PDB file of C-alpha atoms in Angstrom:
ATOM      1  CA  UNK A 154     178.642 -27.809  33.577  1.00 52.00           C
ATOM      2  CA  UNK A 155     181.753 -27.404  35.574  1.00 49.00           C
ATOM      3  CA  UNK A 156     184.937 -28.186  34.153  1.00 50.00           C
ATOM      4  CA  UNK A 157     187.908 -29.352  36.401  1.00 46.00           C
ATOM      5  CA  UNK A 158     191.584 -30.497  35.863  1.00 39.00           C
ATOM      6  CA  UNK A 159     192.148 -34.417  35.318  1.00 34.00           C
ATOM      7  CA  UNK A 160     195.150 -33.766  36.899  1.00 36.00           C
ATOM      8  CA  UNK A 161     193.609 -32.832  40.684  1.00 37.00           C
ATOM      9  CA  UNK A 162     190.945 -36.328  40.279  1.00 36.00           C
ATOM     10  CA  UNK A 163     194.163 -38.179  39.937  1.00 36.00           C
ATOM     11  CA  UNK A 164     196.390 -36.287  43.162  1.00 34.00           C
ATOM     12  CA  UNK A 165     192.991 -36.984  44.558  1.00 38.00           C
ATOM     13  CA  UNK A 166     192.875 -40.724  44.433  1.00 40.00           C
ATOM     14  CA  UNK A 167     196.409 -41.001  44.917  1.00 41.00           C
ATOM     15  CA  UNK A 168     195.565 -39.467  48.445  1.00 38.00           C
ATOM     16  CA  UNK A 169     192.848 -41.719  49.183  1.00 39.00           C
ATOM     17  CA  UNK A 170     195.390 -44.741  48.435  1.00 42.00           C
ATOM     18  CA  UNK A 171     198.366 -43.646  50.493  1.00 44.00           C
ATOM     19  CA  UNK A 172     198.674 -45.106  54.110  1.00 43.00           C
ATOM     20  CA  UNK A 173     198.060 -41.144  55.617  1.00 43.00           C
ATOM     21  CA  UNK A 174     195.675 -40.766  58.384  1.00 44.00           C
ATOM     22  CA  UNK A 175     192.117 -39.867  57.837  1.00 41.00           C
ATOM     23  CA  UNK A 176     192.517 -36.467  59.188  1.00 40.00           C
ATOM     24  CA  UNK A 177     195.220 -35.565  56.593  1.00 35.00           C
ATOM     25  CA  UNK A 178     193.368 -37.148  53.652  1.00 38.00           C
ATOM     26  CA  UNK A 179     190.101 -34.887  54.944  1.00 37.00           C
ATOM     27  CA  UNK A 180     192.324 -31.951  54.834  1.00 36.00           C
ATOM     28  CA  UNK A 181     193.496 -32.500  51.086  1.00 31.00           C
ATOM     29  CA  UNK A 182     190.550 -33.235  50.237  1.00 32.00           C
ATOM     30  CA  UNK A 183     189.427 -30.036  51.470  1.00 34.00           C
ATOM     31  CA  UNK A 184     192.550 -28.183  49.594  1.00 32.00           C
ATOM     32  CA  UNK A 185     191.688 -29.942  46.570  1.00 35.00           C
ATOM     33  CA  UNK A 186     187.728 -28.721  46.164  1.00 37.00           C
ATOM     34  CA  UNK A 187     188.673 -25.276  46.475  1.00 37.00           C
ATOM     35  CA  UNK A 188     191.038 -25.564  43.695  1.00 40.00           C
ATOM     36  CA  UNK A 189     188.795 -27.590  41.486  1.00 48.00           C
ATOM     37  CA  UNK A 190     185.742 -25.993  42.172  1.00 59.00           C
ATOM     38  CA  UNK A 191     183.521 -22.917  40.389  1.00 69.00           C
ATOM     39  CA  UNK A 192     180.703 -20.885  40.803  1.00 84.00           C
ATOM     40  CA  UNK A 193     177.329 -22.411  40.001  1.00 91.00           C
ATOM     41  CA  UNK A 194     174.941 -20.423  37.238  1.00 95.00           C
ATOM     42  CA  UNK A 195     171.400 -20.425  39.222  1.00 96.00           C
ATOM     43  CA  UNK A 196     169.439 -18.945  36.291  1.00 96.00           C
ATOM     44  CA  UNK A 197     170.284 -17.939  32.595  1.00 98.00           C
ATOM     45  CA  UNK A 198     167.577 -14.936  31.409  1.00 97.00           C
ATOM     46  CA  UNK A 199     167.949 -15.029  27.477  1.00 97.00           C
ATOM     47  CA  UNK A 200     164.226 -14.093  25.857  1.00 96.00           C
ATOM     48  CA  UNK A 201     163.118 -17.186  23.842  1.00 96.00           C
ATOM     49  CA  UNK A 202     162.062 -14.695  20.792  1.00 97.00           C
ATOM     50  CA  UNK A 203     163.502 -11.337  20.185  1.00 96.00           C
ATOM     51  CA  UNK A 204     162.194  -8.224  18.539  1.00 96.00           C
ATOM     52  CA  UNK A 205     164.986  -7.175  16.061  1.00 94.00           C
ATOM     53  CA  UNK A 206     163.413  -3.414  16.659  1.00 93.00           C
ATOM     54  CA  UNK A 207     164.400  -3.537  20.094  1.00 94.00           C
ATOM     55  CA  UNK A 208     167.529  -5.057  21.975  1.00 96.00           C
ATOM     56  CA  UNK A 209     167.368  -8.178  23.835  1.00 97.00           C
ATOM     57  CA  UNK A 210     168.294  -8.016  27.598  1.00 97.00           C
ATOM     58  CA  UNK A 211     170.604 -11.005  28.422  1.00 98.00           C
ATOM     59  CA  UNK A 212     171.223 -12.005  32.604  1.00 98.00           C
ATOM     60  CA  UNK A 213     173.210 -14.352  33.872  1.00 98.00           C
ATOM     61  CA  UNK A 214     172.370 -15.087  37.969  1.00 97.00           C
ATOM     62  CA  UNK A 215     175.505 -17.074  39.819  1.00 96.00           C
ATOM     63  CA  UNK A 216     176.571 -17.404  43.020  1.00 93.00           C
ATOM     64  CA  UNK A 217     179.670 -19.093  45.437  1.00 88.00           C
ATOM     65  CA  UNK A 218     180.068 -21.871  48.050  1.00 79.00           C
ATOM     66  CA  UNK A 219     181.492 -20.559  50.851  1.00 79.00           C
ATOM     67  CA  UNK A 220     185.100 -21.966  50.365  1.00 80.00           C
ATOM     68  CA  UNK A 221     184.507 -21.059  46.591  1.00 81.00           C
ATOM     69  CA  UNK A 222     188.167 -19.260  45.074  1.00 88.00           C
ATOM     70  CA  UNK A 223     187.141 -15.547  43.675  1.00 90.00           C
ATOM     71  CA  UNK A 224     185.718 -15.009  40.676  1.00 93.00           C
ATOM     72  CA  UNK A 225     188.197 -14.375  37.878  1.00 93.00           C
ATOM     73  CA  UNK A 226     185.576 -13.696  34.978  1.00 95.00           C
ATOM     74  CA  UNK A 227     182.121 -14.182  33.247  1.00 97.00           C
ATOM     75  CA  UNK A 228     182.284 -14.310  29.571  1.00 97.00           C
ATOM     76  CA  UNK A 229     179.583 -14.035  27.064  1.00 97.00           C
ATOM     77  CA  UNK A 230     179.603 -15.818  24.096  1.00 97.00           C
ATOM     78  CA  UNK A 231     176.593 -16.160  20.684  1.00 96.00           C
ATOM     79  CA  UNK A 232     177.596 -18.869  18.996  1.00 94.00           C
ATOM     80  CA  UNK A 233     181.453 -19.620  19.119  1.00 94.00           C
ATOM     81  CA  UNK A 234     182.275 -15.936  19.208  1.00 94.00           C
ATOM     82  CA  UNK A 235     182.890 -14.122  22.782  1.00 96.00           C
ATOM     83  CA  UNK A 236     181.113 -10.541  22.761  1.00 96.00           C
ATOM     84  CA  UNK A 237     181.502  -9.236  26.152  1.00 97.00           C
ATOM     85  CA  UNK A 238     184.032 -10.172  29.430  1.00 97.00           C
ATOM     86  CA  UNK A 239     183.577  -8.674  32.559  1.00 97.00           C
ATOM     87  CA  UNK A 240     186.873  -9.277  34.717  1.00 96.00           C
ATOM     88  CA  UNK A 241     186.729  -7.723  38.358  1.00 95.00           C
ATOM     89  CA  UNK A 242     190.357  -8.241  38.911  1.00 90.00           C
ATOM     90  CA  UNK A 243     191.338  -6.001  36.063  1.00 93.00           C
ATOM     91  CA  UNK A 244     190.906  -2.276  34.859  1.00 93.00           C
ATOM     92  CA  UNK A 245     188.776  -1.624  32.772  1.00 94.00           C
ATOM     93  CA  UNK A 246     186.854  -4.345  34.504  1.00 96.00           C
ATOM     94  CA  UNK A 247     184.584  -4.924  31.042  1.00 96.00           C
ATOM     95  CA  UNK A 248     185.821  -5.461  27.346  1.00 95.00           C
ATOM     96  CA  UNK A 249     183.541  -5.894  24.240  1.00 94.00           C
ATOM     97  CA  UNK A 250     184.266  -7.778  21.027  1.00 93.00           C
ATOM     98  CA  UNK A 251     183.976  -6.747  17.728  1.00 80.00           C
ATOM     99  CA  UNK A 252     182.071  -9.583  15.229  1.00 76.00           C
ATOM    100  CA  UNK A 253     180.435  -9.881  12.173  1.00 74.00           C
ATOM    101  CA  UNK A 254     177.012  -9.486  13.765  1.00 78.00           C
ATOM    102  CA  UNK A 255     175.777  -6.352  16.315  1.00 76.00           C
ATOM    103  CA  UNK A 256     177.264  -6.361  19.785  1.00 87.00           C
ATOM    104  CA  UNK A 257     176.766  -5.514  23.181  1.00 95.00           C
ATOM    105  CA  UNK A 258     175.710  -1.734  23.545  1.00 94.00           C
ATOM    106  CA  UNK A 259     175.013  -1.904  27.214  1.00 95.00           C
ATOM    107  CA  UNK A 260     176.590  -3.711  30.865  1.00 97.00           C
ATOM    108  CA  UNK A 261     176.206  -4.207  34.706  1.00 97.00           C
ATOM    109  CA  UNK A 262     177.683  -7.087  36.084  1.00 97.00           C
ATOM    110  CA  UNK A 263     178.669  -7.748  39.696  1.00 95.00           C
ATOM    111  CA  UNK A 264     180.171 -10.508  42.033  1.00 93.00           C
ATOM    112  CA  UNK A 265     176.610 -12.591  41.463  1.00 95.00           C
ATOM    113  CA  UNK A 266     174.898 -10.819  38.083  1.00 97.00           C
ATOM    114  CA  UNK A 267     175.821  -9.446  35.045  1.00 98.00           C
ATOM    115  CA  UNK A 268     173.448  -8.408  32.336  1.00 98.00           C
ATOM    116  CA  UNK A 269     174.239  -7.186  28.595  1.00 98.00           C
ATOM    117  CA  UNK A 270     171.835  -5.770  25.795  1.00 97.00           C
ATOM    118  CA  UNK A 271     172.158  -7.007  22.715  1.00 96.00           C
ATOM    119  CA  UNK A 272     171.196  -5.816  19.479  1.00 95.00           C
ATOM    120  CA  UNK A 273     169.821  -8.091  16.998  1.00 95.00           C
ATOM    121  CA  UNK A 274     169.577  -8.869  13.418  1.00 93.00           C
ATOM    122  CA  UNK A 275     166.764  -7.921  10.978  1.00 91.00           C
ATOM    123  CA  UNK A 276     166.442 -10.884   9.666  1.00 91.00           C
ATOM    124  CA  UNK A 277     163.233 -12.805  11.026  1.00 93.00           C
ATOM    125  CA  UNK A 278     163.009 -16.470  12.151  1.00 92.00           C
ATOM    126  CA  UNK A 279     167.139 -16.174  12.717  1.00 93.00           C
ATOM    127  CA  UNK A 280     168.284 -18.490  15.480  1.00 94.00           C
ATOM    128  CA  UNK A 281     170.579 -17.154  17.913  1.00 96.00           C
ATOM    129  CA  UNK A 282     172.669 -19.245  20.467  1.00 97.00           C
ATOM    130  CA  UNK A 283     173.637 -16.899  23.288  1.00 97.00           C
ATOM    131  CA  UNK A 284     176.641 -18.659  26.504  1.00 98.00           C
ATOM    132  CA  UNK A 285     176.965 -17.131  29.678  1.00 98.00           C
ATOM    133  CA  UNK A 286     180.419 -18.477  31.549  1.00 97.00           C
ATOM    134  CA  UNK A 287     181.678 -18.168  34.941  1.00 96.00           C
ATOM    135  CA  UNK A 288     184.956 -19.073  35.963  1.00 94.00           C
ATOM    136  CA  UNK A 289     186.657 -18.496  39.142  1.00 91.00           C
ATOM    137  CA  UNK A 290     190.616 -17.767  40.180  1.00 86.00           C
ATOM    138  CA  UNK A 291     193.924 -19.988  39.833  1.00 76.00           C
ATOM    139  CA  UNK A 292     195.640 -21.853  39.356  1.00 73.00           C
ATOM    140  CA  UNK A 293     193.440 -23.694  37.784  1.00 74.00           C
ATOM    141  CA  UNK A 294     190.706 -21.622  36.653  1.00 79.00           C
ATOM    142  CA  UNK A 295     187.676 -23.702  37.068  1.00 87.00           C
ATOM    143  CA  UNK A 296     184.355 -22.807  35.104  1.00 90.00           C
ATOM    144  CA  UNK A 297     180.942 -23.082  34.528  1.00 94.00           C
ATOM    145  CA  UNK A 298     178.523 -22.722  31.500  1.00 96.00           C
ATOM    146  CA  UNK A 299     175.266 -22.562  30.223  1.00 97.00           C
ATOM    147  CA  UNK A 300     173.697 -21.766  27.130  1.00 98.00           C
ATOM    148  CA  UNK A 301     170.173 -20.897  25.419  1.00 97.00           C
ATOM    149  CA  UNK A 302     168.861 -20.066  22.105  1.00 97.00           C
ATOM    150  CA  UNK A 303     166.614 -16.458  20.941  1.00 97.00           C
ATOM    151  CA  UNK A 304     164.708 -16.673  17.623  1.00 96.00           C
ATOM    152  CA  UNK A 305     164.348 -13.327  16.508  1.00 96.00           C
ATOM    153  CA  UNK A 306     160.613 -12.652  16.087  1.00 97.00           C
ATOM    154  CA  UNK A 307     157.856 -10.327  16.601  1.00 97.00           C
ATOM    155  CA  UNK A 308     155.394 -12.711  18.364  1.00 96.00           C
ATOM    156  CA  UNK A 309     151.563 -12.732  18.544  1.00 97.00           C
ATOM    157  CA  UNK A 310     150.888  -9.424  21.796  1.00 96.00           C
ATOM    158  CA  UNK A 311     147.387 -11.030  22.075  1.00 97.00           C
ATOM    159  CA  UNK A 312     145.440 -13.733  21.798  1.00 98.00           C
ATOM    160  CA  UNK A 313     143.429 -14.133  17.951  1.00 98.00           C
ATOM    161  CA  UNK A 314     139.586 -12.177  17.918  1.00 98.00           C
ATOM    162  CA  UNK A 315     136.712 -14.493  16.267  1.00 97.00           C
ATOM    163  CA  UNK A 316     134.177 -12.181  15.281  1.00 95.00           C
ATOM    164  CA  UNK A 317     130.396 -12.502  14.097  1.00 92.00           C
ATOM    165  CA  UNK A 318     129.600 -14.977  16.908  1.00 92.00           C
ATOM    166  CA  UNK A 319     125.937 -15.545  17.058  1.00 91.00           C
ATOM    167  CA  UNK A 320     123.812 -16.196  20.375  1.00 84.00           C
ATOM    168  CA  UNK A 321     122.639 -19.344  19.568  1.00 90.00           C
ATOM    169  CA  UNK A 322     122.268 -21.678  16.552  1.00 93.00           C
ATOM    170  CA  UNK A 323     119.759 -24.223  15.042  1.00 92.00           C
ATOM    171  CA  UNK A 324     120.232 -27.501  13.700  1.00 91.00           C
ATOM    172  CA  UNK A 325     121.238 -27.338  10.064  1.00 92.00           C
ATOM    173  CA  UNK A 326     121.791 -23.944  10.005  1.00 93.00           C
ATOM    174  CA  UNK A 327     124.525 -22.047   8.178  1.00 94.00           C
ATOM    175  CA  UNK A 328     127.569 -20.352   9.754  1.00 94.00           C
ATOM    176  CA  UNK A 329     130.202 -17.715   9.637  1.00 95.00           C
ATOM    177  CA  UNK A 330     132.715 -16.780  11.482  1.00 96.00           C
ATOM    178  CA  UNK A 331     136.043 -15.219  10.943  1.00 97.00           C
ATOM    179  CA  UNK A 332     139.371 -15.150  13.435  1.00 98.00           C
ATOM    180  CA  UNK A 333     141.884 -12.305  13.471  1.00 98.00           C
ATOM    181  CA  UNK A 334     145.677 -11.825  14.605  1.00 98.00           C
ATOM    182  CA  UNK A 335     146.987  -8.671  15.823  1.00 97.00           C
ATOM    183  CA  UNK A 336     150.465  -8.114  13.620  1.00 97.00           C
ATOM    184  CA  UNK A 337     153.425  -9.714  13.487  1.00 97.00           C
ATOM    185  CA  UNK A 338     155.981 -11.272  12.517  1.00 97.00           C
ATOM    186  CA  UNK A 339     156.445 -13.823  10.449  1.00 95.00           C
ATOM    187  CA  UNK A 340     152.878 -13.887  10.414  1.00 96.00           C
ATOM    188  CA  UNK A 341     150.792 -16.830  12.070  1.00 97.00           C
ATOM    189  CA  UNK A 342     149.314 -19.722  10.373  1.00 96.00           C
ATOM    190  CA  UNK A 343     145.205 -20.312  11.672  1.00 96.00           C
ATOM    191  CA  UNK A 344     143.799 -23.299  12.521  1.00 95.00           C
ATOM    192  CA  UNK A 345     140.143 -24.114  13.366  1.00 96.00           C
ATOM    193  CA  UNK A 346     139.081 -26.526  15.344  1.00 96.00           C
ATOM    194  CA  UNK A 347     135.232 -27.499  15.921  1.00 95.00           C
ATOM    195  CA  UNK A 348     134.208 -29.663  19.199  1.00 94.00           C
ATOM    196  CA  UNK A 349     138.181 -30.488  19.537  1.00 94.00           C
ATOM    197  CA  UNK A 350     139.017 -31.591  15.777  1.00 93.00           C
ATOM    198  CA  UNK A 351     140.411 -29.428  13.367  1.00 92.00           C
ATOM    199  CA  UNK A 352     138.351 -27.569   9.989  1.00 89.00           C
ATOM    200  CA  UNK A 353     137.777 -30.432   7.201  1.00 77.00           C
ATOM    201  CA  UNK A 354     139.665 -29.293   4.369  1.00 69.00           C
ATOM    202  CA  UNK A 355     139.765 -30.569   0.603  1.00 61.00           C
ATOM    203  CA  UNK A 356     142.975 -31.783  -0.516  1.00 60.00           C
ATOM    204  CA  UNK A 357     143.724 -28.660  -2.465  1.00 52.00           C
ATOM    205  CA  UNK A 358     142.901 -26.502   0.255  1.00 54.00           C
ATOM    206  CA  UNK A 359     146.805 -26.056   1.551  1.00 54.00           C
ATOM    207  CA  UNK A 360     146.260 -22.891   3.182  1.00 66.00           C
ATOM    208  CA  UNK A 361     143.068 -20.830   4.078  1.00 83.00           C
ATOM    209  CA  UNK A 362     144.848 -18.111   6.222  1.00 94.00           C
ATOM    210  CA  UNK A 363     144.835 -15.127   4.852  1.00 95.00           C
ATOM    211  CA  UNK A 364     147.912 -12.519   5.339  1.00 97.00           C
ATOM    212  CA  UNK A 365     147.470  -8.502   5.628  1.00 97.00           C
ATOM    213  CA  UNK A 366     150.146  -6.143   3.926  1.00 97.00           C
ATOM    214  CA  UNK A 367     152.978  -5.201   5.703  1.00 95.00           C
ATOM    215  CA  UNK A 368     152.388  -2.548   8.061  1.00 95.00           C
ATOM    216  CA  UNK A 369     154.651   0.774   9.059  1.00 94.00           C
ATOM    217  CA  UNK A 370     156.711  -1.934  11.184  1.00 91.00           C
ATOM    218  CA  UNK A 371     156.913  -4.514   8.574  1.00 93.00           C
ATOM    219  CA  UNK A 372     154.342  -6.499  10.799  1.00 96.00           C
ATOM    220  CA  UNK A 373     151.538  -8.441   8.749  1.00 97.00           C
ATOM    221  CA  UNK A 374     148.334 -10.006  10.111  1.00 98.00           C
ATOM    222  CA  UNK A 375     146.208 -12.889   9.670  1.00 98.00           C
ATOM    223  CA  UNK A 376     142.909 -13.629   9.032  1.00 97.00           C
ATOM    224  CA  UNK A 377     140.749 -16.905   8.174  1.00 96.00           C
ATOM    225  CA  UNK A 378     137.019 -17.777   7.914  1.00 95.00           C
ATOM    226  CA  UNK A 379     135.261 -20.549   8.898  1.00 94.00           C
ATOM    227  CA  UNK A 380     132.104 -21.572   6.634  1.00 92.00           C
ATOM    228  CA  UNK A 381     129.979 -24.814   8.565  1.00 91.00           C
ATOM    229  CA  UNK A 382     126.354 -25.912   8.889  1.00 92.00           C
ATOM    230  CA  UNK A 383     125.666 -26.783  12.249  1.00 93.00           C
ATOM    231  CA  UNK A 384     125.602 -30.689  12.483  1.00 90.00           C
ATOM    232  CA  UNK A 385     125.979 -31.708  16.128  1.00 88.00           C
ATOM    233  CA  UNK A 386     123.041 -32.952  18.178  1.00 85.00           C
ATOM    234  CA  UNK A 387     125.080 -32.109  21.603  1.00 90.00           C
ATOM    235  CA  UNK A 388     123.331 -28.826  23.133  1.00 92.00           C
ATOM    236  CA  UNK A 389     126.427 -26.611  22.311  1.00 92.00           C
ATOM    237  CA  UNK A 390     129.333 -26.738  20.013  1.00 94.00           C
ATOM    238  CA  UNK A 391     133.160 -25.698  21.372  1.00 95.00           C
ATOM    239  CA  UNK A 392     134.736 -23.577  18.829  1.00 96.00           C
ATOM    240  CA  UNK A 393     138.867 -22.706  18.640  1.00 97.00           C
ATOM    241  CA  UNK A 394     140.578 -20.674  16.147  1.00 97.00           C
ATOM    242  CA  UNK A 395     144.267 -21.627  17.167  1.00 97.00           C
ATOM    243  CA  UNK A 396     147.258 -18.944  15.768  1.00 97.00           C
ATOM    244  CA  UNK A 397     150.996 -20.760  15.157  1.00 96.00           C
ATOM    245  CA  UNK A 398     153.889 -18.374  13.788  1.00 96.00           C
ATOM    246  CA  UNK A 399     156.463 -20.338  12.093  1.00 94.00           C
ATOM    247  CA  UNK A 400     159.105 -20.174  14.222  1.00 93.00           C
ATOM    248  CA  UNK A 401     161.284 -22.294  16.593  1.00 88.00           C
ATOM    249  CA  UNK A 402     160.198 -22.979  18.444  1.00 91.00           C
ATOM    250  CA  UNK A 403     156.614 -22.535  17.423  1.00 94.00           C
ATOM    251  CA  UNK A 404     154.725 -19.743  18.986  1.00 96.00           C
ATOM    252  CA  UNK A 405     150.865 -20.397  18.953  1.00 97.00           C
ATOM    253  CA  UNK A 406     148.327 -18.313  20.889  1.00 98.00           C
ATOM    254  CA  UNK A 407     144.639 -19.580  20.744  1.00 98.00           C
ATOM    255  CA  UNK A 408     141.085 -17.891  21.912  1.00 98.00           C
ATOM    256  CA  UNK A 409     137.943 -20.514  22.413  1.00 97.00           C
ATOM    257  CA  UNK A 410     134.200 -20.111  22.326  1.00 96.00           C
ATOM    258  CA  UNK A 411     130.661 -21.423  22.457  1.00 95.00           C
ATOM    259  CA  UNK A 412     127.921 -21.570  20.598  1.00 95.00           C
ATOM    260  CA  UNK A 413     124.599 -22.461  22.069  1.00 95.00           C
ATOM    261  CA  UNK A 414     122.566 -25.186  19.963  1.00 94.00           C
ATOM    262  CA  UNK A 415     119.041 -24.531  20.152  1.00 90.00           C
ATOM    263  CA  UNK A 416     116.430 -27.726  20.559  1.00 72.00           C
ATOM    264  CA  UNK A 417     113.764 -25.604  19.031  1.00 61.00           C
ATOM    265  CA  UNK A 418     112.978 -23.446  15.738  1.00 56.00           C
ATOM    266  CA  UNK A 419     113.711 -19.605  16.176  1.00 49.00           C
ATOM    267  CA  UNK A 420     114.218 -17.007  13.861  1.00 46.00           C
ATOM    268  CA  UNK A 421     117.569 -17.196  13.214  1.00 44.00           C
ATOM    269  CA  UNK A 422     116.955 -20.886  11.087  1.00 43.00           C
ATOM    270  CA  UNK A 423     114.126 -18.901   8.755  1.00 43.00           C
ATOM    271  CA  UNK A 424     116.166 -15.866   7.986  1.00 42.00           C
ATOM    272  CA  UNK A 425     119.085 -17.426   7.700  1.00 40.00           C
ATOM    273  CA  UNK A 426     117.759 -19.035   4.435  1.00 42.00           C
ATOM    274  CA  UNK A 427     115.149 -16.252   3.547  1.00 44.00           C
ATOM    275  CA  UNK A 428     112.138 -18.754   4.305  1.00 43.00           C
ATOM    276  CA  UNK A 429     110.910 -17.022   7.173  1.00 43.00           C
ATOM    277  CA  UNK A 430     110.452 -13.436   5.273  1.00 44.00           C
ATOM    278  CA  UNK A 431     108.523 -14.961   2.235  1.00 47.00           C
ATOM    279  CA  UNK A 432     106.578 -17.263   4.116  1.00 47.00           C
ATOM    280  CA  UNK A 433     105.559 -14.508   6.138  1.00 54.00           C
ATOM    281  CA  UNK A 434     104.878 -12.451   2.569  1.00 52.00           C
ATOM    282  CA  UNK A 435     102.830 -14.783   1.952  1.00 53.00           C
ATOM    283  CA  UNK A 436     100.112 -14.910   4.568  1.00 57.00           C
ATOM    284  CA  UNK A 437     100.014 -11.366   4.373  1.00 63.00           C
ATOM    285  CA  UNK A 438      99.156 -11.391   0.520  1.00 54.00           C
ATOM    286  CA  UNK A 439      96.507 -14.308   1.407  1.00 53.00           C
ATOM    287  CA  UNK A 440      95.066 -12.296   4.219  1.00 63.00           C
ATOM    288  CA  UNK A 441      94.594  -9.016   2.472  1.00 64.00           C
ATOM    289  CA  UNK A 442      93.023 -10.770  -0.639  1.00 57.00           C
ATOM    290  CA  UNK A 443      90.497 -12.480   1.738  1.00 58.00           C
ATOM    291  CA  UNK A 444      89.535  -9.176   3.562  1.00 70.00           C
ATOM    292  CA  UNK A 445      89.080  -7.652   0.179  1.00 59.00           C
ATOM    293  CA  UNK A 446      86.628 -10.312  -1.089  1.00 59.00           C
ATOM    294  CA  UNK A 447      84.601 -10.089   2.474  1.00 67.00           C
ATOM    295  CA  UNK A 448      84.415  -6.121   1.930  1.00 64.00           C
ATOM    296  CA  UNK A 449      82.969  -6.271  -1.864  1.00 62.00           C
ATOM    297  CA  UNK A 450      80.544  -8.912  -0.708  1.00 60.00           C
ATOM    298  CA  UNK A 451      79.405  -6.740   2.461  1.00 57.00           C
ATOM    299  CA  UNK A 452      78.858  -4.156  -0.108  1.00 61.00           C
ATOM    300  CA  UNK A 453      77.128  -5.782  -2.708  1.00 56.00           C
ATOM    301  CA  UNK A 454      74.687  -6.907   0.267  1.00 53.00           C
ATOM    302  CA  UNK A 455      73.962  -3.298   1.645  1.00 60.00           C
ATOM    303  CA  UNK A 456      73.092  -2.092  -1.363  1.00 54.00           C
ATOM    304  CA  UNK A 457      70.514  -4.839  -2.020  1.00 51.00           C
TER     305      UNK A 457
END
């Protein structure tokens, strides 16, 4: 946004109405931009979720037309409060402001960049608004601005582990799997999702995601198991356990998978139920008792 006297848009149309040549209403044109005009902000760096263990690095990129007026100052601001001012013209060339919150603990700003670290607040899921703005020399002072919000949280370093994930399954068989979080914090909601829709749920069933205690950082992960009997008739079944943390705006890391359906019996259907083993049991005991009865009848004949 660039913000530029009324006054100057009014001498300016003024101009254009008077019965002056062209040449002399170019020329005040000209006169006039490089009062009213500012610097332009080409990027503002602010980290969309901050680690209140570490201090967030703020930059502020900006640069000048060529008939641009000097730069007088860039100004940061979190919320309504100004923190920092770094003002070339003047010695010490940086100030910091006290405010209820940490401040600015570190600087290095130049005619196009100038970068501050900020220490945070320990408070998670806290929304932070953070300014940078750029104004350039009189009389009038012209500026720019631009702003962005941090959420201070300790987000999700990797993507969520599912675990027991078996080579193949049968029709009708019975699962278990479980998906994992690495800590953090506030800690992340799971959601499964099987062949694209998410885990059927009763209505009581608010929340299956289960939360670790706190660790030596105060970072807590998550956990939550999926129970299903394998119902599809597709040859495969797409599997995604899907992390959120509850913060804004949401943060959500997801890891996907999948599972073979086989078209035949294999062993996996019999043990999974126990069948297999006792069936199995079973011929054994049926075997041995008919090799026992053909043995006593070949003796019983020899002797004879």
């Amino acid at each position: 946004m660039c913000v530029c006297s009324s006054h100057l848009v009014e001498v300016k149309q003024n101009v254009t109405r008077g019965g002056r040549d062209s040449k002399f209403r170019d020329d005040t044109f000209h006169i006039l931009y490089l009062i009213a005009t500012a610097h332009n902000i080409t990027f503002l760096d602010v980290p969309r979720y901050g680690d209140p263990a570490r201090e967030a690095n703020l930059v502020c990129h900006y640069v000048n037309a060529k008939d641009d007026p000097p730069l007088h100052s860039v100004k940061w601001y979190r919320g309504s409060d100004e923190i920092f001012r770094f003002t070339p013209g003047t010695h010490p060339q940086t100030r910091t402001f006290n405010t209820t919150m940490p401040g600015v603990t570190k600087s290095s700003c130049s005619s196009h960049i100038c970068a501050i670290n900020v220490v945070l607040p320990k408070s998670y899921n806290t929304r932070l608004t953070f300014t940078c703005e750029v104004s350039t020399e009189g009389p009038r002072f012209a500026f720019v601005k631009e702003t962005k919000n941090l959420t201070v949280a300790v987000t999700l370093k990797e993507d969520p582990v599912i675990s027991e994930i078996p080579g193949s399954v049968q029709l009708g068989e019975d699962l278990l799997l479980n998906c994992t979080t690495s800590p953090a914090m506030p800690p992340a909601n799971i959601v499964w999702y099987i062949d694209g829709r998410p885990e059927r749920t009763e209505p009581w069933m608010v929340n299956n995601t289960q939360v670790s205690a706190a660790n030596e950082f105060g970072l807590r992960s998550s956990w939550r198991a999926l129970r299903l009997r394998v119902a599809t008739t597709n040859s495969h079944m797409a599997l995604r356990c899907e992390a959120t943390q509850p913060t804004w705006p949401p943060y959500v890391r997801s890891t996907n998978t999948t599972i073979v359906v086989a078209r035949s019996p294999h062993l996996s259907m019999f043990t999974a139920s126990g069948s297999y083993i006792h069936h199995q049991a079973g011929i054994l005991v049926v075997a041995a008792c008919v090799i026992v009865h053909m043995l006593a009848k070949l003796s019983a004949f020899i002797r004879v």
